[in-house]
Coordinates of C-alpha atoms in Angstrom, one line a residue:
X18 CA 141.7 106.9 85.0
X19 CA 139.0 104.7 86.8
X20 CA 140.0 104.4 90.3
X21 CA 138.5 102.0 93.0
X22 CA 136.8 102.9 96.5
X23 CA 140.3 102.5 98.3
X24 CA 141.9 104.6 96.1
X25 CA 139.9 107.3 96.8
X26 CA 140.1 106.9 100.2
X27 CA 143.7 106.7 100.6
X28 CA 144.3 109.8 98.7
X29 CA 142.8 111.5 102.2
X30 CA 145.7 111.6 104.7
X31 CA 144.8 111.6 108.1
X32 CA 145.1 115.5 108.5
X33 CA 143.2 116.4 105.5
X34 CA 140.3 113.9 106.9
X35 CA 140.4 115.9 110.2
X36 CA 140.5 119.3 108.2
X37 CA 137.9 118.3 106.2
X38 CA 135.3 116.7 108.5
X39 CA 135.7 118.9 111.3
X40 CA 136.6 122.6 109.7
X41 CA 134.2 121.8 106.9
X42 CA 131.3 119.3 107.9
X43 CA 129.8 120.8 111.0
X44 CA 127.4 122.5 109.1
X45 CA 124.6 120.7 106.8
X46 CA 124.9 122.6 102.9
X47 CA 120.8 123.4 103.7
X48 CA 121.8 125.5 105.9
X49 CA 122.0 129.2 104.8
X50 CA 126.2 130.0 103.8
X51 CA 126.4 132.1 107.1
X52 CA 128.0 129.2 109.3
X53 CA 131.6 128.3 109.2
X54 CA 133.9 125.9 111.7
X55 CA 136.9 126.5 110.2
X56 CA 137.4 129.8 113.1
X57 CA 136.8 126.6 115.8
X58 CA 139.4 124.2 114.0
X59 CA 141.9 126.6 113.9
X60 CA 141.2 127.1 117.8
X61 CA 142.0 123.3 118.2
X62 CA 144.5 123.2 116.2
X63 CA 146.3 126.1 119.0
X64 CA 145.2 124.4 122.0
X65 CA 147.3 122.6 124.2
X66 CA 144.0 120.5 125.9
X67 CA 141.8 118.1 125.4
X68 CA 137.8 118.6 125.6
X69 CA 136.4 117.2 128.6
X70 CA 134.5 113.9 126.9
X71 CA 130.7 113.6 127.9
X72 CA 127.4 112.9 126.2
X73 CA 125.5 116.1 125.0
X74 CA 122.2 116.9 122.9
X75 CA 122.6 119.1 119.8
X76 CA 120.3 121.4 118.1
X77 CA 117.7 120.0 115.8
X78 CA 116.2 122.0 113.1
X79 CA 114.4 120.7 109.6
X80 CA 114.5 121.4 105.8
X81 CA 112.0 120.7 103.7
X82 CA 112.3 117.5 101.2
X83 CA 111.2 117.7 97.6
X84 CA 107.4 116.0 98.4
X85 CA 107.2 119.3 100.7
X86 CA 107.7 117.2 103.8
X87 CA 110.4 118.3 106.7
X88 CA 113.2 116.1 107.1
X89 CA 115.2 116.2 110.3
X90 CA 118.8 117.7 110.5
X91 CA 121.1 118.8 113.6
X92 CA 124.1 120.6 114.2
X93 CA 126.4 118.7 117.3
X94 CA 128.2 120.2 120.3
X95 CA 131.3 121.3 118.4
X96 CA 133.2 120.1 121.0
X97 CA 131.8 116.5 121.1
X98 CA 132.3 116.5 117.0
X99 CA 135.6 117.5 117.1
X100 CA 136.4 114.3 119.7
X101 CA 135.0 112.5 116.6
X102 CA 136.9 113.8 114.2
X103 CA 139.7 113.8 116.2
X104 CA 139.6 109.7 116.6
X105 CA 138.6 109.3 113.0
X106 CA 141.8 110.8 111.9
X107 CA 144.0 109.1 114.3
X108 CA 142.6 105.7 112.7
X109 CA 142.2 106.5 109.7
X110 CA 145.1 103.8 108.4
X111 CA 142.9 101.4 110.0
X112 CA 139.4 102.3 108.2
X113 CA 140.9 102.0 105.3
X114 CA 142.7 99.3 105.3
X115 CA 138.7 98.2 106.3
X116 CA 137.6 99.8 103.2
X117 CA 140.2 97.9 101.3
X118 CA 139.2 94.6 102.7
X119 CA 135.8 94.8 101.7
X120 CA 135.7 96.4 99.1
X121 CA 138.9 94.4 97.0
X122 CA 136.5 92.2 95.6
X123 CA 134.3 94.5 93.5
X124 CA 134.8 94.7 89.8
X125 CA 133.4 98.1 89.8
X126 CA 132.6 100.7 92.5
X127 CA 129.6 99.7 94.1
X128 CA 129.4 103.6 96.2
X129 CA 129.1 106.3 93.9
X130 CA 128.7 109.2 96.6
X131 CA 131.4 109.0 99.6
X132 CA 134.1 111.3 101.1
X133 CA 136.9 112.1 98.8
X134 CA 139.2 114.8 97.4
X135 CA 137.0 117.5 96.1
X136 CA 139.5 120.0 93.7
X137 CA 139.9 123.2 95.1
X138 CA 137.3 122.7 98.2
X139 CA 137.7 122.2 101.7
X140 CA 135.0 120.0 102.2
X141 CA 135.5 116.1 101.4
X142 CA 131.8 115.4 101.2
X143 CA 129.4 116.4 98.0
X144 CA 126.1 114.8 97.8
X145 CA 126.1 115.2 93.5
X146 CA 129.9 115.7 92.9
X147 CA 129.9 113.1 89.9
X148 CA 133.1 112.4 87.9
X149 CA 132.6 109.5 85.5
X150 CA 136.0 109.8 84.2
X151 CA 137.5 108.6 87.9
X152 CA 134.5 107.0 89.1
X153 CA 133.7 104.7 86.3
X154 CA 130.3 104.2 84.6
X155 CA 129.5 100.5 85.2
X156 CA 125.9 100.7 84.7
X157 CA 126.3 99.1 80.6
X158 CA 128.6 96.8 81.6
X159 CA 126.4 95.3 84.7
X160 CA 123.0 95.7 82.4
X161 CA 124.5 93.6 79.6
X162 CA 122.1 90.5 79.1
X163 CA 119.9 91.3 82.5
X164 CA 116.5 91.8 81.9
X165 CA 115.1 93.2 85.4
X166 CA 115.9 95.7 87.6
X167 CA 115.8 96.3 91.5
X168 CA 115.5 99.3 92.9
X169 CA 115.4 99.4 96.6
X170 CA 116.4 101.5 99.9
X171 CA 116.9 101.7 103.6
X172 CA 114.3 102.8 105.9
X173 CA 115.1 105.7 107.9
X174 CA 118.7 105.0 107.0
X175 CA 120.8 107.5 109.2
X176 CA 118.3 107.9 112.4
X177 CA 118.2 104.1 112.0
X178 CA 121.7 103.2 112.5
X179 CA 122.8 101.8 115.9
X180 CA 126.0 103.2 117.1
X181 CA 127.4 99.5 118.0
X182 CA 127.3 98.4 115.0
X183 CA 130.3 100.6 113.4
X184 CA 132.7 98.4 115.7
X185 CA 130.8 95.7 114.5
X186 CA 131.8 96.5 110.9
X187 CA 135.4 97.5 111.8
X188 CA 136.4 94.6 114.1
X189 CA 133.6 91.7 113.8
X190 CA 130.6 91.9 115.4
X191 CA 131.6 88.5 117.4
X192 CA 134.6 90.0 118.7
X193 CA 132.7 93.8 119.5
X194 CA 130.3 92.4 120.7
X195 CA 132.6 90.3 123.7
X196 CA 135.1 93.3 123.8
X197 CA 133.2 96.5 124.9
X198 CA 136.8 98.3 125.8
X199 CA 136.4 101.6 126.0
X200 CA 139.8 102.4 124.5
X201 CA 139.7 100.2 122.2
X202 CA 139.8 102.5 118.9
X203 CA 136.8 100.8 117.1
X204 CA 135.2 101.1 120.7
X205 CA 136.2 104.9 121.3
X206 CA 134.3 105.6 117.6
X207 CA 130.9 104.3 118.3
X208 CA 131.5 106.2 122.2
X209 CA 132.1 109.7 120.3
X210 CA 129.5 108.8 118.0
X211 CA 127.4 108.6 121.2
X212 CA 128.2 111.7 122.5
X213 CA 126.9 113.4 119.9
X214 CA 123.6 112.3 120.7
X215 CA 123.4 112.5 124.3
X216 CA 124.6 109.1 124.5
X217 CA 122.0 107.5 122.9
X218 CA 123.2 104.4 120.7
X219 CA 120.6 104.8 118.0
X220 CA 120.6 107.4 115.0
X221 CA 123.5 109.6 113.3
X222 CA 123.5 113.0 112.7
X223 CA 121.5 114.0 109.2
X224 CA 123.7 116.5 108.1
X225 CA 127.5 115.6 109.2
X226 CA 129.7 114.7 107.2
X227 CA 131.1 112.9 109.6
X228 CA 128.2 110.6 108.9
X229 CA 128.5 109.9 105.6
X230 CA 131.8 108.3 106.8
X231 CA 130.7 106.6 109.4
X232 CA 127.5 105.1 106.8
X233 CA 129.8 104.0 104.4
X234 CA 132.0 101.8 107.4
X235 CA 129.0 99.9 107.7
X236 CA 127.5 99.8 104.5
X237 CA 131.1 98.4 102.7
X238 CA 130.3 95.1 105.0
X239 CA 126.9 94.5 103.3
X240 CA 128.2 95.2 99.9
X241 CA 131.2 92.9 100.3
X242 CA 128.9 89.9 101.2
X243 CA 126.4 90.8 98.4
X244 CA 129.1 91.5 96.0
X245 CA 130.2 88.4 97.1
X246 CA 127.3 86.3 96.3
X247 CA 127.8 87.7 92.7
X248 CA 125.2 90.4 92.7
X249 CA 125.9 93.1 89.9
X250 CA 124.3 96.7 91.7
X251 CA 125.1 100.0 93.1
X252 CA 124.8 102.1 95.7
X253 CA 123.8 105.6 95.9
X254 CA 124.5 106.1 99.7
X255 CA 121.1 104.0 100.8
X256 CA 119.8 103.5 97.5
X257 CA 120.4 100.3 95.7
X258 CA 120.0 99.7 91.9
X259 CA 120.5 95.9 91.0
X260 CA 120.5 94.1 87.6
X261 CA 119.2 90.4 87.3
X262 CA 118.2 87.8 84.8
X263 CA 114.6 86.8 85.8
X264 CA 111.9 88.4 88.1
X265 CA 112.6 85.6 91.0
X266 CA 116.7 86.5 90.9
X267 CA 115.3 90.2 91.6
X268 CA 113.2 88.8 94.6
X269 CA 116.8 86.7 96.1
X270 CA 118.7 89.9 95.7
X271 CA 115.9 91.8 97.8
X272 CA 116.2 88.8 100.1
X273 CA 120.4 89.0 100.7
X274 CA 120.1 92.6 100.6
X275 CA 117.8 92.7 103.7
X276 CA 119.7 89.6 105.5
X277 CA 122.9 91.8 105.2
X278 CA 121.3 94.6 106.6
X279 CA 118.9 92.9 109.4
X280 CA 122.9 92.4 110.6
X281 CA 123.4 95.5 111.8
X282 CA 120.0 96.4 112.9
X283 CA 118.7 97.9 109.4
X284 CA 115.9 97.3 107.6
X285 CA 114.9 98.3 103.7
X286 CA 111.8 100.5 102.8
X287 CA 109.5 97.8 101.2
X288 CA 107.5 100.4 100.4
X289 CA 110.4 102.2 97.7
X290 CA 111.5 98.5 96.6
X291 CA 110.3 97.6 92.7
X292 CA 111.8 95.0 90.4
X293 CA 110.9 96.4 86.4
X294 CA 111.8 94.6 83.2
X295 CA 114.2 95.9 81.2
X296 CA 114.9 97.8 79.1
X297 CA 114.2 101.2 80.8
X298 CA 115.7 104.6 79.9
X299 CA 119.1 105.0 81.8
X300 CA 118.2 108.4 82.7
X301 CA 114.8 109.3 84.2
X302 CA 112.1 110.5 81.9
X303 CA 111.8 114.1 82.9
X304 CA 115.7 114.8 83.2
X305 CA 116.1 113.9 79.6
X306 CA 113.1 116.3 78.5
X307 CA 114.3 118.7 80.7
X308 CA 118.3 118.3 79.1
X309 CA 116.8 119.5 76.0
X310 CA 117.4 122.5 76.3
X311 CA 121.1 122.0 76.9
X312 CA 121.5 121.3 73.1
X313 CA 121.0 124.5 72.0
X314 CA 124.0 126.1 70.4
X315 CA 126.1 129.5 72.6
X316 CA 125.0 131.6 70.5
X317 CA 120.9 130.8 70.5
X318 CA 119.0 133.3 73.0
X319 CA 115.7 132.4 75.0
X320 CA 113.2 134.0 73.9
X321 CA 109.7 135.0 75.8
X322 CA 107.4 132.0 73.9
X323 CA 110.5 129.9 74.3
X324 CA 111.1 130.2 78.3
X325 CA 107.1 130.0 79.2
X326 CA 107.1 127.1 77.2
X327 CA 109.9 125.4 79.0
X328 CA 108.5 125.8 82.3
X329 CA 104.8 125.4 81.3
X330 CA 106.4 122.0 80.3
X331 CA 108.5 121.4 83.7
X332 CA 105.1 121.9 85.3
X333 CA 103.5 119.1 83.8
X334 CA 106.4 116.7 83.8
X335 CA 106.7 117.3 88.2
X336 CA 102.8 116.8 87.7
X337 CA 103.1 113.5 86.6
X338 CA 105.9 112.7 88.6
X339 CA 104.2 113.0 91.8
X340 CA 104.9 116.2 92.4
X341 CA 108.4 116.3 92.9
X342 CA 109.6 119.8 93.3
X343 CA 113.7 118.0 92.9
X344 CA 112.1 118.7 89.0
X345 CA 111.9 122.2 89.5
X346 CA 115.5 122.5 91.1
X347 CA 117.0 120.3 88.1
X348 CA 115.1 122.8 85.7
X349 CA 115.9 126.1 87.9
X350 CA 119.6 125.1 87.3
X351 CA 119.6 124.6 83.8
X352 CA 118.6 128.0 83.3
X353 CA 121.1 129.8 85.2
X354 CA 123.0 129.0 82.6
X355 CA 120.8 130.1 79.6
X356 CA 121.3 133.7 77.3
X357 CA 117.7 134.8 77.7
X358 CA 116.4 138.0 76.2
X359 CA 115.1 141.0 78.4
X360 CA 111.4 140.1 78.7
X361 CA 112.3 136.4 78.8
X362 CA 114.6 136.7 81.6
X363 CA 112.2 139.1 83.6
X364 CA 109.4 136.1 83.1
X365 CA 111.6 133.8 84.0
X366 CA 112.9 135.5 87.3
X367 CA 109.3 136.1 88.6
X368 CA 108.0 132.8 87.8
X369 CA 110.9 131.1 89.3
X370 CA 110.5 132.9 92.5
X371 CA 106.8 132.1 92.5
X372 CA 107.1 128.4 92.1
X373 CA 109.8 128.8 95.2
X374 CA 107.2 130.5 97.1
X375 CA 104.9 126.9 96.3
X376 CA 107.4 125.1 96.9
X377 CA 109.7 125.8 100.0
X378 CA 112.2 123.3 99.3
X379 CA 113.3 125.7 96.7
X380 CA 113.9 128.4 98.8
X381 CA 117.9 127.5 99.4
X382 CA 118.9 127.9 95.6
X383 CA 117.5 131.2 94.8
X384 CA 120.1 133.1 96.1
X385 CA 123.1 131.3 94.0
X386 CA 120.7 129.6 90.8
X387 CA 118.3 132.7 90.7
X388 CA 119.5 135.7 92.3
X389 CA 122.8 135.9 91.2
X390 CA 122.8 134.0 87.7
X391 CA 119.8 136.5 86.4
X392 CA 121.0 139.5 88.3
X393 CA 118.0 140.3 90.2
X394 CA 116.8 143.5 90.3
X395 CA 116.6 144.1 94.5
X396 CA 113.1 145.4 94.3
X397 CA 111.9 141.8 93.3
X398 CA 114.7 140.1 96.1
X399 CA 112.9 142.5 99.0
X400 CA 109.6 141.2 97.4
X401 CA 110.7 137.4 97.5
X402 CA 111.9 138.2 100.7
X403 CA 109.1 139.8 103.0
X404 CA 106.5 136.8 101.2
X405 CA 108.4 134.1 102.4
X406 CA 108.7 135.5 105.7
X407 CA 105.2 135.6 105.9
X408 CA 104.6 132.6 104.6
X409 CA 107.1 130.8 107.0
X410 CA 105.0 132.2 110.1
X411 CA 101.8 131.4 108.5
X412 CA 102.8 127.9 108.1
X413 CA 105.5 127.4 110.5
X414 CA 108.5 126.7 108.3
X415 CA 111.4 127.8 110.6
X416 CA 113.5 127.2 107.0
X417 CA 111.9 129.8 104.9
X418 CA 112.1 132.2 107.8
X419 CA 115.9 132.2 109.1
X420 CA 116.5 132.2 105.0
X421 CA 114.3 135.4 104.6
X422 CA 116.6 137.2 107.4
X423 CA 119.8 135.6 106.0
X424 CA 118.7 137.7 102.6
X425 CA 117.6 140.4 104.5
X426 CA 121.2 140.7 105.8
X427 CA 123.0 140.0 102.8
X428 CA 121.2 142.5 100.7
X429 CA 120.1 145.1 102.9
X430 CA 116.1 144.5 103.0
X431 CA 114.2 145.8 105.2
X432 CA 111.1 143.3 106.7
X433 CA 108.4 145.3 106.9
X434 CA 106.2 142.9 109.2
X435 CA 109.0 141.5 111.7
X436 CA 107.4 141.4 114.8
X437 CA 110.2 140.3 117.8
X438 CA 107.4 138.1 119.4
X439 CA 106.9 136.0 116.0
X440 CA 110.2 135.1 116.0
X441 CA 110.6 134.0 119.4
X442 CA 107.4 131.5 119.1
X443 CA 109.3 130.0 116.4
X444 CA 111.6 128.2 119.4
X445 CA 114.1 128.0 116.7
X446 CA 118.2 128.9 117.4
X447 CA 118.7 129.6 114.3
X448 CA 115.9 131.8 113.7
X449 CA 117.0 133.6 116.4
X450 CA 120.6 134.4 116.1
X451 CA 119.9 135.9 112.1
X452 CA 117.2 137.8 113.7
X453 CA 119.7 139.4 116.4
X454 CA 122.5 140.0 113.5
X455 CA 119.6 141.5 111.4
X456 CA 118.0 143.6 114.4
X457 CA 121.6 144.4 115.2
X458 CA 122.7 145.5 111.6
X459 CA 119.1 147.5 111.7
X460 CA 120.2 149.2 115.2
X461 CA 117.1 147.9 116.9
X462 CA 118.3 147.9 120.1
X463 CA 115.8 147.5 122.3
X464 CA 114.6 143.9 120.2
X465 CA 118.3 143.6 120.2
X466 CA 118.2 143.5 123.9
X467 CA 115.3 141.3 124.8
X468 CA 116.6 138.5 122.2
X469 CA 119.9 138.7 124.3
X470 CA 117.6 138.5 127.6
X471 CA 116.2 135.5 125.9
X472 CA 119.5 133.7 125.2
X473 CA 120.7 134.6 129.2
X474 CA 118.1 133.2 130.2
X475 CA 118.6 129.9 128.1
X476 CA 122.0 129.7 129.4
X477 CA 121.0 129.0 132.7
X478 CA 119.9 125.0 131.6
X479 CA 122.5 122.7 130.3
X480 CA 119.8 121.2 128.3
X481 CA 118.9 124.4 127.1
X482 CA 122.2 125.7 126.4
X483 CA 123.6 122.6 123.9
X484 CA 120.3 122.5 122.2
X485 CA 120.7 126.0 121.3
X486 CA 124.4 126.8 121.3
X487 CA 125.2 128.2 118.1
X488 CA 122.3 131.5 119.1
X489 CA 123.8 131.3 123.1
X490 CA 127.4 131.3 122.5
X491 CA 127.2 133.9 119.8
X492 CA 125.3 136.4 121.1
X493 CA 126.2 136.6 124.4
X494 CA 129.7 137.9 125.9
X495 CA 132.1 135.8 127.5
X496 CA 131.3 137.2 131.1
X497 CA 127.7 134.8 130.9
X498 CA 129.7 131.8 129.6
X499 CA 131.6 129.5 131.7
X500 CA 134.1 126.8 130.7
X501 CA 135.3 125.9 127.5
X502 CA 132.7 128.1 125.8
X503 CA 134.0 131.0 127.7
X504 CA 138.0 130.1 126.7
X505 CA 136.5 130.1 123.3
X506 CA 135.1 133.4 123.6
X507 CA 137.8 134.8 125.1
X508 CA 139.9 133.9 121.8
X509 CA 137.2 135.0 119.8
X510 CA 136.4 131.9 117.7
X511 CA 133.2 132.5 116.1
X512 CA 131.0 130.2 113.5
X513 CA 129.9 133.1 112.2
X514 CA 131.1 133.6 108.4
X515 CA 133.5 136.7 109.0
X516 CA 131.7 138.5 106.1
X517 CA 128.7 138.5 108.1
X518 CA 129.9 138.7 111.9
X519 CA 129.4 142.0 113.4
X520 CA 131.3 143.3 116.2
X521 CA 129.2 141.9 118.8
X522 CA 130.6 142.7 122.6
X523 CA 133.3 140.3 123.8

């Protein structure tokens, strides 16, 4: 059964919304599957205090887009998220009566990607969970008869966002804007959204999930007014697809569309917007050329020819679709899933780790779509693994080398060219605490020991410490922490994946 935006939303209880934002949405999925917060809710969950509330910074770190070009991410104080959280779920009858309110109106649901009930997962937030059954597909109903189509999205849409403006969506930005109450709930959201940030008003955290939420408070104003007006679209978080009868209707929508936004401080990438005539395939080019291959039969095997052709062929379709390496990952995917013969599945496995070698953005789907689907021999996972370590220092991509030493760990490899003082010019947290559980599992103790002399001496700076707390509070023991860190400590709360965590000092 279809069900609307409020529907979904009111299948979350207030609980599960704090259990799933805080114990699962710490940590951004392009990260590698080391990192856990559920250890850290369960420690709030036992406490009888509050966190102390103040601004802090958080550590930045970036993954690499599909054009090959960093984007941005950051992990938060944990403390300062959980405040967040925390509020969320106490008002979360109120945000969705919100959501209800503005979003009553639609015939369909304009947001197809938002926090809901994921079966049999923790998390409430999947960037491509897609159920058409429940979510509807109102695409043929809103093309019928239209003969253009917008295609549009926000600039910068998350480091863009002004903190002020989520009250502004929840209460009305006439009355936030005369009521700055600090404990005022709508108020106390955009303050703990601060906090995250150091107290700066503009920008949300790339990676949260908690973010997503608080996008989608905003973002239900603007598509109650335009939905309002009569516009027929969607919304894929910041992207906007919209369906019109002439070329000058397309132009109006682009119009309301960037009134609504300029609202609450946004603005939309003129640079991404295009009106086309219709018709136009419903589903890209190069994702229906790659999906033949999905109508082979069980029983049908890849063969050699067969596989070389298929990614000769991906090749040229990301070639003349600007290079987008997304192409490859759709493709890479597709066959996990594929019976493949010996020598086809040998080609396949070697190519595939080539292309991720070109193309970085790859590198956080081997392990699952390439590693384990083919069953990789380990003498070609060490191989993949010492050249993109390499490659990460040669050309600075922090990415490709905390995910080298996250496979070194998880498979046992040994990097032959690790050199302590590489790592440490990276200026990178993350890099460093994989490179102390890797040194550590390795029983290098003397690296062992300068990159815990390293993280001492970080501890001595506040700035220092919250922009790389993850690396400071889990290496070193409780005796060179102070405060809430140290209770933490103390009850050994770790974000380390318990698979993974050794038995560091306490």
């Amino acid at each position: 059964m279809v069900k609307s935006y409020s529907q979904f939303m009111k299948e979350i209880s207030p609980d599960r919304l704090y259990y799933g934002l805080l114990a699962h949405g710490l940590f951004s999925e392009k990260l590698p599957p080391i990192f856990t917060s559920v250890n850290f809710f369960d420690y709030c969950q036992s406490i009888k205090h509050n966190f102390q509330e103040r601004p802090s910074n958080y550590i930045n770190f970036n993954s690499m887009r599909e054009t090959n070009i960093p984007r941005q991410l950051g992990i938060p104080n944990p403390m300062a998220y959980q405040q967040l959280c925390k509020c969320l779920s106490d008002n979360w009858y109120k945000i969705c009566d919100r959501f209800e309110r503005y979003t009553s109106n639609q015939s369909h649901k304009v947001s197809r990607i938002h926090i809901r009930k994921l079966n049999k997962k923790g998390a409430l937030f999947e960037m491509n969970y897609n159920k058409w059954i429940i979510d509807g597909s109102p695409e043929p109903d809103l093309i019928m008869g239209k003969k253009y189509m917008v295609k549009t999205d926000i600039a910068s849409f998350f480091p863009s966002i002004y903190t002020h403006s989520i009250p502004w969506a929840l209460e009305g930005k006439s009355t936030a804007k005369l009521d700055r109450d600090r404990d005022k709930w709508y108020n106390k959201i955009d303050c703990y959204t601060q906090n995250l940030k150091n107290g700066e008003t503009h920008g949300l955290i790339i990676g949260l999930h908690a973010s997503n939420l608080l996008s989608e408070i905003i973002l239900s104003v603007v598509d109650f007014n335009l939905h309002k007006n009569g516009w027929n679209y969607i919304r894929n978080i910041d992207d906007y697809i919209c369906y019109v009868n002439t070329y000058e209707e397309g132009q109006n929508f682009v119009i309301d569309l960037s009134q609504g936004l300029r609202a609450f401080n946004l603005e939309l990438n003129h640079k991404k917007t295009s009106i086309d005539e219709l018709p136009l395939a419903t589903v890209a080019q190069w994702v229906r050329q790659i999906n033949v291959i999905k109508n082979k039969t069980k029983d049908e095997t890849m063969k050699f020819p067969d596989v070389r052709a298929y990614l000769d062929n991906v090749i040229e379709i990301m070639h003349d679709n600007n290079d987008k390496s997304s192409i490859l990952k759709y493709a890479i995917k597709v066959l996990s899933n594929q019976k493949m013969t010996d020598n086809a599945r040998t080609y396949c496995v070697k190519t595939l780790l080539h292309y991720a070698i070109l193309f970085p953005y790859l590198i956080p789907i081997v392990d699952e779509y390439v590693f384990k689907s083919h069953n990789v021999d380990f003498s070609l996972i060490d191989l993949f693994t010492n050249k993109i370590y390499q490659e990460g220092l040669r050309f600075r991509n922090d990415e490709a080398v905390y995910f080298s030493l996250f496979f070194a760990i998880k498979y046992n490899i040994n990097i032959t060219s690790l050199n302590i003082n590489d790592l440490l010019k990276t200026k990178n947290c993350i890099v460093f605490l994989l490179s102390f559980i890797y040194l550590k599992k390795n029983k290098k103790k003397d690296e062992c020991k300068i990159i815990k002399n390293y993280a001492l001496k970080m501890s001595l700076s506040d700035i220092d410490f919250n922009q790389n707390w993850i690396f400071i509070y889990e290496i070193l023991p409780k005796s060179n922490l102070s405060g809430e860190w140290k209770n933490m400590k103390d009850k050994h709360v770790t974000f380390i994946n318990p698979n993974i965590l050794l038995n560091e000092e306490k």
